[in-house]
PDB file of N, CA and C in Angstrom:
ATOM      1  N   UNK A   1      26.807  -0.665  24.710  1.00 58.00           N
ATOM      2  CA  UNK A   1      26.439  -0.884  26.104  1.00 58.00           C
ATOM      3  C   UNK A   1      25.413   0.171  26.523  1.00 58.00           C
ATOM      4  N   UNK A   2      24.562  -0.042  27.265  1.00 63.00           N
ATOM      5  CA  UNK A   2      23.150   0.801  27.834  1.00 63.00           C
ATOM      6  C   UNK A   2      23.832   0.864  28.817  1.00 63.00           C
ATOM      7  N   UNK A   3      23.632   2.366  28.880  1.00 71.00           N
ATOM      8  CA  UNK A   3      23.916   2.695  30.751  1.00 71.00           C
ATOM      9  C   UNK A   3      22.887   2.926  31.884  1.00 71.00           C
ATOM     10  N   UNK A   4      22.916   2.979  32.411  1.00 71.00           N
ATOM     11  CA  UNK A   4      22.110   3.252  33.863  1.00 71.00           C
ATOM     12  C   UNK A   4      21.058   3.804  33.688  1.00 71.00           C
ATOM     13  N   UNK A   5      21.092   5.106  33.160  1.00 77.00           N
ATOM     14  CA  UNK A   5      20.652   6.623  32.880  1.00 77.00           C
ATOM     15  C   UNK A   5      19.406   6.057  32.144  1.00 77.00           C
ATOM     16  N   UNK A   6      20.147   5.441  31.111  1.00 72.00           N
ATOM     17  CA  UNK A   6      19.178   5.090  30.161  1.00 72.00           C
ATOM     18  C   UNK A   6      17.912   3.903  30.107  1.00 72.00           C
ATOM     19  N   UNK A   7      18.693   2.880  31.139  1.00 67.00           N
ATOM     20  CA  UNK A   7      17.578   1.918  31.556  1.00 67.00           C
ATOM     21  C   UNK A   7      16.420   2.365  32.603  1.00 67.00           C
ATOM     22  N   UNK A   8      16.973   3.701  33.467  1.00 72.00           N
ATOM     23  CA  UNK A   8      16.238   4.148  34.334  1.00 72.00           C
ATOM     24  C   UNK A   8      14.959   5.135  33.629  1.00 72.00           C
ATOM     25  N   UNK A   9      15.244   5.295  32.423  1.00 72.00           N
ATOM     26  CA  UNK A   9      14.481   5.992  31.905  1.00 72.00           C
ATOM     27  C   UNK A   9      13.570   5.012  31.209  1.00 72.00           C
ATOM     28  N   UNK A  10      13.928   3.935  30.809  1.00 69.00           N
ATOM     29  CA  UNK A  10      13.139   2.621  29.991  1.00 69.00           C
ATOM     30  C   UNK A  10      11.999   2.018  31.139  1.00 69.00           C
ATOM     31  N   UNK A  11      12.545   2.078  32.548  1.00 67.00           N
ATOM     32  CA  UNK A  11      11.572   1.281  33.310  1.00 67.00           C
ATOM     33  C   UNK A  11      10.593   2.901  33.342  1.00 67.00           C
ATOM     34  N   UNK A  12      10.642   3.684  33.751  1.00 72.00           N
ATOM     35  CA  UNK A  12       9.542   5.130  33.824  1.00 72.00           C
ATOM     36  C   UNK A  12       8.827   4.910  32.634  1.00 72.00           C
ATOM     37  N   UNK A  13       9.164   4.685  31.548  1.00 71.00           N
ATOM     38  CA  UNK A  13       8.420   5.068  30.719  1.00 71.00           C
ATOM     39  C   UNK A  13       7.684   3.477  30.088  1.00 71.00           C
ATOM     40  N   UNK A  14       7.884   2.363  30.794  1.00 72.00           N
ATOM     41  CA  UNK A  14       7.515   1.457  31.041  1.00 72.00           C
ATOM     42  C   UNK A  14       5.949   1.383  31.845  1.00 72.00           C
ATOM     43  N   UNK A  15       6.437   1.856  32.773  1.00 74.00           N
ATOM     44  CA  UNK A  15       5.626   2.279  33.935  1.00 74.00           C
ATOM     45  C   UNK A  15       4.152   3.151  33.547  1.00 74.00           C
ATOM     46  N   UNK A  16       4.478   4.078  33.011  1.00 79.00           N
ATOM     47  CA  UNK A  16       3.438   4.717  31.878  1.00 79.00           C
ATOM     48  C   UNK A  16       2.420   3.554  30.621  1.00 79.00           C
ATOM     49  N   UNK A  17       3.214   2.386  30.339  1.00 78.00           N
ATOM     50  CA  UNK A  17       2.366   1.216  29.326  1.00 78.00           C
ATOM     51  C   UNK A  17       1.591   0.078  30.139  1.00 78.00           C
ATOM     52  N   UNK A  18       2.161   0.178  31.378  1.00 81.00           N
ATOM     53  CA  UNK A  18       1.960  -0.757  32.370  1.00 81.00           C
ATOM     54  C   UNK A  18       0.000  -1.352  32.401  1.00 81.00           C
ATOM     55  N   UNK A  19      -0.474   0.038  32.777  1.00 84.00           N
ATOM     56  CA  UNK A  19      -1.921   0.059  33.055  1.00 84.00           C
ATOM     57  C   UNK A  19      -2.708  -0.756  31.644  1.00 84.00           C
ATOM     58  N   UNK A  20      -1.907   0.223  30.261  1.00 84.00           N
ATOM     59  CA  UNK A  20      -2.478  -0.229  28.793  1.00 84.00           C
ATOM     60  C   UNK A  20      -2.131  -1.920  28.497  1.00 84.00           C
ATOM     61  N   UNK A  21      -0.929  -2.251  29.090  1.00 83.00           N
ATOM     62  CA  UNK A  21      -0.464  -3.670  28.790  1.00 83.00           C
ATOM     63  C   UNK A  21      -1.795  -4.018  29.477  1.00 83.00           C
ATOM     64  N   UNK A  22      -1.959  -4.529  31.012  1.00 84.00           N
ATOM     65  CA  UNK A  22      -2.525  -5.081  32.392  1.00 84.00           C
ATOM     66  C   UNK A  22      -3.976  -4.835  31.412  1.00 84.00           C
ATOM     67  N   UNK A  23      -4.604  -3.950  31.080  1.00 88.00           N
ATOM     68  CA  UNK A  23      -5.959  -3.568  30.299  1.00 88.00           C
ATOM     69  C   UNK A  23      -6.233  -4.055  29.262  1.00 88.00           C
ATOM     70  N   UNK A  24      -5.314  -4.369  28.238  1.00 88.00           N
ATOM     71  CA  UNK A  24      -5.279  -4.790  27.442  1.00 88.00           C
ATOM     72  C   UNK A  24      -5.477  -6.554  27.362  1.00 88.00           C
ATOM     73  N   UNK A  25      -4.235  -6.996  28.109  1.00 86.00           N
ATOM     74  CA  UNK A  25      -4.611  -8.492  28.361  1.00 86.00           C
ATOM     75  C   UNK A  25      -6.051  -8.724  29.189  1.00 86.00           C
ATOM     76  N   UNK A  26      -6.282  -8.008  30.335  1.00 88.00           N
ATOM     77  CA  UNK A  26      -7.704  -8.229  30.547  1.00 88.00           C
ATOM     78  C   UNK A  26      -8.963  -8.221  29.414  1.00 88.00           C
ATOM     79  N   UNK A  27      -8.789  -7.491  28.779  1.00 90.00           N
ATOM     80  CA  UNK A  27      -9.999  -7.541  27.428  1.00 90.00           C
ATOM     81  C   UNK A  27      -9.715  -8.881  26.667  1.00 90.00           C
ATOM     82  N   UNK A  28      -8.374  -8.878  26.035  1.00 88.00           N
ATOM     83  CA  UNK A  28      -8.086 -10.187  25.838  1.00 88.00           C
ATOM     84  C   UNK A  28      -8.350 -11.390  25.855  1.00 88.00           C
ATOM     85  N   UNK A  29      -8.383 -11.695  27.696  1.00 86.00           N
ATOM     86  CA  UNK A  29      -8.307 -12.878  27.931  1.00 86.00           C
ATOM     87  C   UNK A  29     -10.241 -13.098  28.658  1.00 86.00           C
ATOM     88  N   UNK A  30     -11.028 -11.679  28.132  1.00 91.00           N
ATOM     89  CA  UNK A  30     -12.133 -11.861  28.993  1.00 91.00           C
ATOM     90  C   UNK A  30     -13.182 -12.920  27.689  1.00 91.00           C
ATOM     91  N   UNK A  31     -13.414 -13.782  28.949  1.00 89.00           N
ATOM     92  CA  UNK A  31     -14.369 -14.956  28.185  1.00 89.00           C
ATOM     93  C   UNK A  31     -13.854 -16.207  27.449  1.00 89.00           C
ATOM     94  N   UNK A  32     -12.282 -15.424  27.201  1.00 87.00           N
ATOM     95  CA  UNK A  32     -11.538 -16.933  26.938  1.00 87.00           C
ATOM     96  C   UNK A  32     -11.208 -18.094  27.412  1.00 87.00           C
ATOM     97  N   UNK A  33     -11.608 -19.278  26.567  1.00 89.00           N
ATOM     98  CA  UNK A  33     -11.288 -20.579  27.233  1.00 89.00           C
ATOM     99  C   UNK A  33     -10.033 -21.074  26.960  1.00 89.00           C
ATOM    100  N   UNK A  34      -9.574 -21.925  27.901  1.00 89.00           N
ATOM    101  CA  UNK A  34      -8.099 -22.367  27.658  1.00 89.00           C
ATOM    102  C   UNK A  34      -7.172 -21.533  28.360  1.00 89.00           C
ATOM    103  N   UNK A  35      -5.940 -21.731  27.811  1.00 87.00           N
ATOM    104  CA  UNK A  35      -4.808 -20.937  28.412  1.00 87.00           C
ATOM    105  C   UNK A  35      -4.893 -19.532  28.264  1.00 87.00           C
ATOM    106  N   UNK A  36      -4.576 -18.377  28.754  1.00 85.00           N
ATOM    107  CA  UNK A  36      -4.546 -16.974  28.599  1.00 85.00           C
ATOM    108  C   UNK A  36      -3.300 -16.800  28.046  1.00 85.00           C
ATOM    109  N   UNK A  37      -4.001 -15.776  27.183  1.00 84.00           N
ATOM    110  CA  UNK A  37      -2.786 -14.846  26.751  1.00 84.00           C
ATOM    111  C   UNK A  37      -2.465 -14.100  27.560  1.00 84.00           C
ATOM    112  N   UNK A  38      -0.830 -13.831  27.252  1.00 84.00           N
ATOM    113  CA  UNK A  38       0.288 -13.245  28.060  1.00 84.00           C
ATOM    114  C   UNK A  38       0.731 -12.612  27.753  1.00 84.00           C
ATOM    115  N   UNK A  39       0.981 -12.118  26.619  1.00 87.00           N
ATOM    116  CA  UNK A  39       1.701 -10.847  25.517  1.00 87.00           C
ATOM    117  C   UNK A  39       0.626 -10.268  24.877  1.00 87.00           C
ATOM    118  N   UNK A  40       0.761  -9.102  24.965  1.00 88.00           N
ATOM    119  CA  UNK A  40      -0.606  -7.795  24.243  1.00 88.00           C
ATOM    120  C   UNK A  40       0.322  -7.552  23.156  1.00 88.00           C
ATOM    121  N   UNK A  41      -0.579  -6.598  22.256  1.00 89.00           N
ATOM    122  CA  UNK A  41       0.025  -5.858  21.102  1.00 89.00           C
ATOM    123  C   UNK A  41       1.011  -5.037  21.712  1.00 89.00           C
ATOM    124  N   UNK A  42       0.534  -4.283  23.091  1.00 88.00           N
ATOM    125  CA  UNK A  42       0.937  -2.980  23.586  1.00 88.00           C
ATOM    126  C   UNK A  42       2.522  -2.988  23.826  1.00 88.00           C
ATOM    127  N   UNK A  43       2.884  -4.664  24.398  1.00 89.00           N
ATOM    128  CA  UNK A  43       3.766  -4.881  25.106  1.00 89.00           C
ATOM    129  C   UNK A  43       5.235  -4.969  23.481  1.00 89.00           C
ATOM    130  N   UNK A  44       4.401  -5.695  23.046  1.00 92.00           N
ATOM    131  CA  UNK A  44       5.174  -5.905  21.598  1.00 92.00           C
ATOM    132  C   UNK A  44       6.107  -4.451  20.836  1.00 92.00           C
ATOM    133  N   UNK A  45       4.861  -3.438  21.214  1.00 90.00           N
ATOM    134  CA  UNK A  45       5.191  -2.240  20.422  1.00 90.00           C
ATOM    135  C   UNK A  45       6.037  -1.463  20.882  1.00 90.00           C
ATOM    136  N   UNK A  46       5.957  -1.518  22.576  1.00 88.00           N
ATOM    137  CA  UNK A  46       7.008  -1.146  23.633  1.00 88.00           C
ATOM    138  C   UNK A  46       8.336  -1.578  23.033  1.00 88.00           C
ATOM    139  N   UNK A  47       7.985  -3.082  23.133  1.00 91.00           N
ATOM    140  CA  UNK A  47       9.516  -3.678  22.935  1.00 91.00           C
ATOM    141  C   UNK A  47      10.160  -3.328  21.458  1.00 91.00           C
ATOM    142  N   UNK A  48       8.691  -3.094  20.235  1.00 91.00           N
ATOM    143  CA  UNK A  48       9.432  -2.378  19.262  1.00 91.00           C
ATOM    144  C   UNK A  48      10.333  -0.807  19.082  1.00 91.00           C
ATOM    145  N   UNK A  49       9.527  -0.322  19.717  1.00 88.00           N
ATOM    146  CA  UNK A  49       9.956   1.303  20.089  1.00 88.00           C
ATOM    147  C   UNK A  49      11.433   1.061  20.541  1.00 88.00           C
ATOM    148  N   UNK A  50      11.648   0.738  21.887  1.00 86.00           N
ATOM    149  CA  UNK A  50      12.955   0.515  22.696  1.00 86.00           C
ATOM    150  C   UNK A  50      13.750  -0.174  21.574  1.00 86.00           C
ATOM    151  N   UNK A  51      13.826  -1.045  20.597  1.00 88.00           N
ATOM    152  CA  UNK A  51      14.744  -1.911  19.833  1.00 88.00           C
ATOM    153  C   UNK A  51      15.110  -0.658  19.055  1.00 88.00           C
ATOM    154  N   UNK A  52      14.186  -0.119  18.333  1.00 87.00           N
ATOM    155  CA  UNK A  52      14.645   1.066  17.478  1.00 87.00           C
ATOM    156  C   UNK A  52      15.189   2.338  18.360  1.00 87.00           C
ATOM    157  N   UNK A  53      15.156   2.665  19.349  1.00 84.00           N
ATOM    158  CA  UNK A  53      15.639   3.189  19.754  1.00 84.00           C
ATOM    159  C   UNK A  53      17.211   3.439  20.315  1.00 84.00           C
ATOM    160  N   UNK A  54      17.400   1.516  20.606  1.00 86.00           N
ATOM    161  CA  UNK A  54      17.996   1.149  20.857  1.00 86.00           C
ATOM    162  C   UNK A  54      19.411   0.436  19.535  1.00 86.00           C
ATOM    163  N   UNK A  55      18.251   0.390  18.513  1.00 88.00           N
ATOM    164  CA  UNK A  55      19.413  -0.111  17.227  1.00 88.00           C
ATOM    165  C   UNK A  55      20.342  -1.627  17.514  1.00 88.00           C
ATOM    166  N   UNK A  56      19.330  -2.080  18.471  1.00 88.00           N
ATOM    167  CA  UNK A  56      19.874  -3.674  18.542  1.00 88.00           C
ATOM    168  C   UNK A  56      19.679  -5.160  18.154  1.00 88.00           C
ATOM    169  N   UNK A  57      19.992  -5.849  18.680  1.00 90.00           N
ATOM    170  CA  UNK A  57      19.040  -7.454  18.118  1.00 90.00           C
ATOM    171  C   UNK A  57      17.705  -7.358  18.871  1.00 90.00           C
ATOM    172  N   UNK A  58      17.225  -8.766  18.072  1.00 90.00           N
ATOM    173  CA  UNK A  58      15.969  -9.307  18.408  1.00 90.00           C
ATOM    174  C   UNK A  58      16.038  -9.889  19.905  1.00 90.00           C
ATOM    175  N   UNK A  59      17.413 -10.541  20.007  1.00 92.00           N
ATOM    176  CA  UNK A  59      17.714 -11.441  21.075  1.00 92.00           C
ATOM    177  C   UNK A  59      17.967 -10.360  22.495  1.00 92.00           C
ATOM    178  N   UNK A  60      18.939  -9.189  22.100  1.00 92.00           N
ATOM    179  CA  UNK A  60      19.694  -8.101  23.156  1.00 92.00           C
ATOM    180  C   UNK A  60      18.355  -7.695  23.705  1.00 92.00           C
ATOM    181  N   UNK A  61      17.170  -7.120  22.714  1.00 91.00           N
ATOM    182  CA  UNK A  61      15.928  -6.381  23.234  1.00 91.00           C
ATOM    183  C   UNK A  61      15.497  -7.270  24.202  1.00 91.00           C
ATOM    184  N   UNK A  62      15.246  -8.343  23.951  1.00 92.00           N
ATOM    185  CA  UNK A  62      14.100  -9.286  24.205  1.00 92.00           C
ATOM    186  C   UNK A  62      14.320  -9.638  25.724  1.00 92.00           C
ATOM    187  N   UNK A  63      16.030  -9.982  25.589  1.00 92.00           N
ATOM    188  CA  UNK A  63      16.555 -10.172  27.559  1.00 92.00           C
ATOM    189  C   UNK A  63      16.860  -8.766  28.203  1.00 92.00           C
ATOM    190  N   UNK A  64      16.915  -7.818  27.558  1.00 89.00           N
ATOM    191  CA  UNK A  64      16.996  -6.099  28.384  1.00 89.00           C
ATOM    192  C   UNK A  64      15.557  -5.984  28.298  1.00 89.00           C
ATOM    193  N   UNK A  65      14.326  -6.270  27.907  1.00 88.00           N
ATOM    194  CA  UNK A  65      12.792  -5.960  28.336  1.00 88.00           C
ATOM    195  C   UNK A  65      12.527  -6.750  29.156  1.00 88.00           C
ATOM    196  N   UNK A  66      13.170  -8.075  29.196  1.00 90.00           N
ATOM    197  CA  UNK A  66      12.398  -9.247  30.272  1.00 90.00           C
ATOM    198  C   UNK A  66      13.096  -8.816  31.603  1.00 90.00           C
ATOM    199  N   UNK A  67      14.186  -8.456  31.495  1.00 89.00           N
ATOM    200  CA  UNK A  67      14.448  -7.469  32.952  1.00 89.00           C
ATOM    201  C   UNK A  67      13.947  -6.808  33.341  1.00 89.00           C
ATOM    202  N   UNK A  68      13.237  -6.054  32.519  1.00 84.00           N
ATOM    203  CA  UNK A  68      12.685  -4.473  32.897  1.00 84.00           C
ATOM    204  C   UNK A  68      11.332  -4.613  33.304  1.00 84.00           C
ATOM    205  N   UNK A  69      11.285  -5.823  32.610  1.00 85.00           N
ATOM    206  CA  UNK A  69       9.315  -6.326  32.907  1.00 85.00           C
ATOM    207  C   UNK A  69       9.926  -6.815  33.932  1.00 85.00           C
ATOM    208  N   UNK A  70      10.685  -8.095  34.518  1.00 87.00           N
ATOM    209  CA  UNK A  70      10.792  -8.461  35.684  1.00 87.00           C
ATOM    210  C   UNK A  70      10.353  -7.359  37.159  1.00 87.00           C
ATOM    211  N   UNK A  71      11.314  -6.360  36.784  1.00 82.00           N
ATOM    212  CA  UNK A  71      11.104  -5.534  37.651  1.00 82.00           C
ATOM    213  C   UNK A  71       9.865  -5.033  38.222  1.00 82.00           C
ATOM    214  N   UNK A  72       8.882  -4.480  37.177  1.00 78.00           N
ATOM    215  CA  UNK A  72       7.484  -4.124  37.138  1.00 78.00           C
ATOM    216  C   UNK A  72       6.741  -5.267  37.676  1.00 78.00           C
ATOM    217  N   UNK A  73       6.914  -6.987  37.033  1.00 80.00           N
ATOM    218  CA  UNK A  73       6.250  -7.904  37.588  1.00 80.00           C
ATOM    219  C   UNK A  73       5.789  -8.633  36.558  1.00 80.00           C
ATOM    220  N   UNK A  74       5.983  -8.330  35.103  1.00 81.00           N
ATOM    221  CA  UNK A  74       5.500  -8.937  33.784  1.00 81.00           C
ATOM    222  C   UNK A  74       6.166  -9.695  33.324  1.00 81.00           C
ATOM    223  N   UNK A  75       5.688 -10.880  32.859  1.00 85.00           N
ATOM    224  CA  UNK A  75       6.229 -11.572  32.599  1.00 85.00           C
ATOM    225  C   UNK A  75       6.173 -11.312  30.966  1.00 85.00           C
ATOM    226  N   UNK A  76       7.397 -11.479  30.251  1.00 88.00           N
ATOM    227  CA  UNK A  76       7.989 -11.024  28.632  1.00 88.00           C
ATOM    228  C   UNK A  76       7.931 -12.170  27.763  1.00 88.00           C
ATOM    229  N   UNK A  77       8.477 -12.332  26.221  1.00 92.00           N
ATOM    230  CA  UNK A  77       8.123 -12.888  25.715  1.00 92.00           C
ATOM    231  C   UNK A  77      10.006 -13.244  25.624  1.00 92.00           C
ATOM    232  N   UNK A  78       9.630 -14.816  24.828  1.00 92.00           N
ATOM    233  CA  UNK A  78      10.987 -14.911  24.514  1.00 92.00           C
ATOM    234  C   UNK A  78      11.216 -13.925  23.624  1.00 92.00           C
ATOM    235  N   UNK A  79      12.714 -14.040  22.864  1.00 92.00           N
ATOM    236  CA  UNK A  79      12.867 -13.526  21.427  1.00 92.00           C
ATOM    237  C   UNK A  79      12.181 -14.287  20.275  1.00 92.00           C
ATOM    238  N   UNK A  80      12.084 -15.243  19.970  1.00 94.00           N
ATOM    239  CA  UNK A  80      11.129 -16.013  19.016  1.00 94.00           C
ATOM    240  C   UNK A  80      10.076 -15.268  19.198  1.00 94.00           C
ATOM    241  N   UNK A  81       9.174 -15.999  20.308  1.00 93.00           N
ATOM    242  CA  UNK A  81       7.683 -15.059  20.333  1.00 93.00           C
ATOM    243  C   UNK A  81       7.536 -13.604  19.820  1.00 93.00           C
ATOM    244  N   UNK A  82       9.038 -13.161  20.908  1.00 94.00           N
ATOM    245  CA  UNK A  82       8.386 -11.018  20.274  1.00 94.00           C
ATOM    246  C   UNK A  82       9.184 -11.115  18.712  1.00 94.00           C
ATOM    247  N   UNK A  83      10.075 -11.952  18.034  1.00 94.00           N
ATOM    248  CA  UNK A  83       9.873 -11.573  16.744  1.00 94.00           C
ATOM    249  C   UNK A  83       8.649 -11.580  16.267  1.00 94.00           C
ATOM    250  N   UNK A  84       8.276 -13.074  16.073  1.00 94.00           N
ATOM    251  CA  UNK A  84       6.969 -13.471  15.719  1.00 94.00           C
ATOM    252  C   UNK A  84       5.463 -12.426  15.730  1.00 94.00           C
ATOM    253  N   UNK A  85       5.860 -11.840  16.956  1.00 93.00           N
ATOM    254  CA  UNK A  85       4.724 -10.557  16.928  1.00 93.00           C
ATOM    255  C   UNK A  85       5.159  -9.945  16.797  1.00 93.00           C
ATOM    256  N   UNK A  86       6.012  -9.359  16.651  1.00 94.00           N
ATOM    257  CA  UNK A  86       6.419  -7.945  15.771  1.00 94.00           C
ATOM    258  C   UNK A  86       6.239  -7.947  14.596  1.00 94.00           C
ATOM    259  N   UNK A  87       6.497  -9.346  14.045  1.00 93.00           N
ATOM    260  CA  UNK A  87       6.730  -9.164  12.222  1.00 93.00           C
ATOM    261  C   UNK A  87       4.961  -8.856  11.835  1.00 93.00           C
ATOM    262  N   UNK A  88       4.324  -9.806  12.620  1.00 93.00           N
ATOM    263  CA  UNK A  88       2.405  -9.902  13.033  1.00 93.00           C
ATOM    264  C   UNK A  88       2.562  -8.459  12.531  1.00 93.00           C
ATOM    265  N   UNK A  89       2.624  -7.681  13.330  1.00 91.00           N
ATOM    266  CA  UNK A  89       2.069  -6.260  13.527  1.00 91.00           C
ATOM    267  C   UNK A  89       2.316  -5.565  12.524  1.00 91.00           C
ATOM    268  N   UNK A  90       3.689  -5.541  12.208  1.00 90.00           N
ATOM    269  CA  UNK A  90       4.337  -4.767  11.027  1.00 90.00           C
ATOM    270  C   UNK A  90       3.538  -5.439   9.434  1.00 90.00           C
ATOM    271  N   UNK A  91       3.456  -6.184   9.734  1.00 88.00           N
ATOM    272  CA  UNK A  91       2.793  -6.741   8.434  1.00 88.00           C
ATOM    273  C   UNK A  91       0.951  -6.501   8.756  1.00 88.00           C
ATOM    274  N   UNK A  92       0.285  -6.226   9.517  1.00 85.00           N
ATOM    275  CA  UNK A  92      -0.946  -5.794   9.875  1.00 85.00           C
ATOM    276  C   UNK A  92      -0.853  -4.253   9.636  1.00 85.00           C
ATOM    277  N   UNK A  93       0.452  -3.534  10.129  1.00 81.00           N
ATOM    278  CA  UNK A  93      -0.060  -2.190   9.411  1.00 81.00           C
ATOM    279  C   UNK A  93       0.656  -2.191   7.959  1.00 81.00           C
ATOM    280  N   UNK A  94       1.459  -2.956   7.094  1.00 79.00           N
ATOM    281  CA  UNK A  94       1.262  -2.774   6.073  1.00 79.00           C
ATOM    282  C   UNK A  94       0.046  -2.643   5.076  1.00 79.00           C
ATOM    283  N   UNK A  95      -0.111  -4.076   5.797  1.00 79.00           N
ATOM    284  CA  UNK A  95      -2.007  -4.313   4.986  1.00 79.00           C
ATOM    285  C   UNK A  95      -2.537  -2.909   5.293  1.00 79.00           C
ATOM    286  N   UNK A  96      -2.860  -2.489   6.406  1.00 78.00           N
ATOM    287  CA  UNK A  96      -3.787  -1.534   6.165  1.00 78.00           C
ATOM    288  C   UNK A  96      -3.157  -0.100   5.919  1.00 78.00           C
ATOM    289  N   UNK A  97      -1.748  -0.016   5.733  1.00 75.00           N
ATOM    290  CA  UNK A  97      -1.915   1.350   5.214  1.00 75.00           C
ATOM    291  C   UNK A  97      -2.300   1.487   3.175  1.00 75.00           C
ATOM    292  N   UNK A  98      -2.539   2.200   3.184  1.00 76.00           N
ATOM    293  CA  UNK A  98      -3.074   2.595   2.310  1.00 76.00           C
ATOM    294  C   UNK A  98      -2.027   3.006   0.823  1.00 76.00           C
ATOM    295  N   UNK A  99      -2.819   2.521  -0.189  1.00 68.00           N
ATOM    296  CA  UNK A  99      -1.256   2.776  -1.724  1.00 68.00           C
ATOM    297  C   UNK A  99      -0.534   0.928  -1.514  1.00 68.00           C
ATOM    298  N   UNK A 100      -0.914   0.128  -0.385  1.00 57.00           N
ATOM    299  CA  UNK A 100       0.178  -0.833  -0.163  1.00 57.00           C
ATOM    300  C   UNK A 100      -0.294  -2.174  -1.070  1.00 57.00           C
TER     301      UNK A 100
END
């Protein structure tokens, strides 16, 4: 169970990715046709950090961030989606680290 303490510290330091998320999807979505993207890398990595931090599911993270984004005003990804980009990423810095 997450306590109080600890979610109060998840939205602050939320609050701090906020500008990089909001910046990020703007570059993103500048010049794109069609639907916009809605999930950044930034937001993904957040939600990776907090899972490991947290030592939980895919599913537990995914509805304790969409709260926390609620709060701020962001709208989150399901759990499918932020697996889906997480595994993206993790497998993008495999490729590029180096010896791999």
């Amino acid at each position: 169970m997450v306590d109080v303490d600890t979610i109060s510290k998840m939205v602050e330091g939320l609050a701090n990715w906020v500008p990089m998320i909001e910046s990020e999807l703007d570059i993103m979505n500048s010049g794109k046709m069609g639907r916009p993207f809605e999930y950044c890398n930034s937001m993904i990595i957040w939600m990776m950090v907090i899972s490991g931090y947290l030592d939980t599911t895919v599913r537990k993270i995914s509805g304790l961030s969409n709260a926390i984004f609620s709060i701020i005003g962001i709208k989150g990804p399901s759990y499918n989606r932020f697996f889906e980009r997480a595994m993206a990423i993790v497998g993008a810095v495999d490729d590029w680290l180096p010896g791999q």
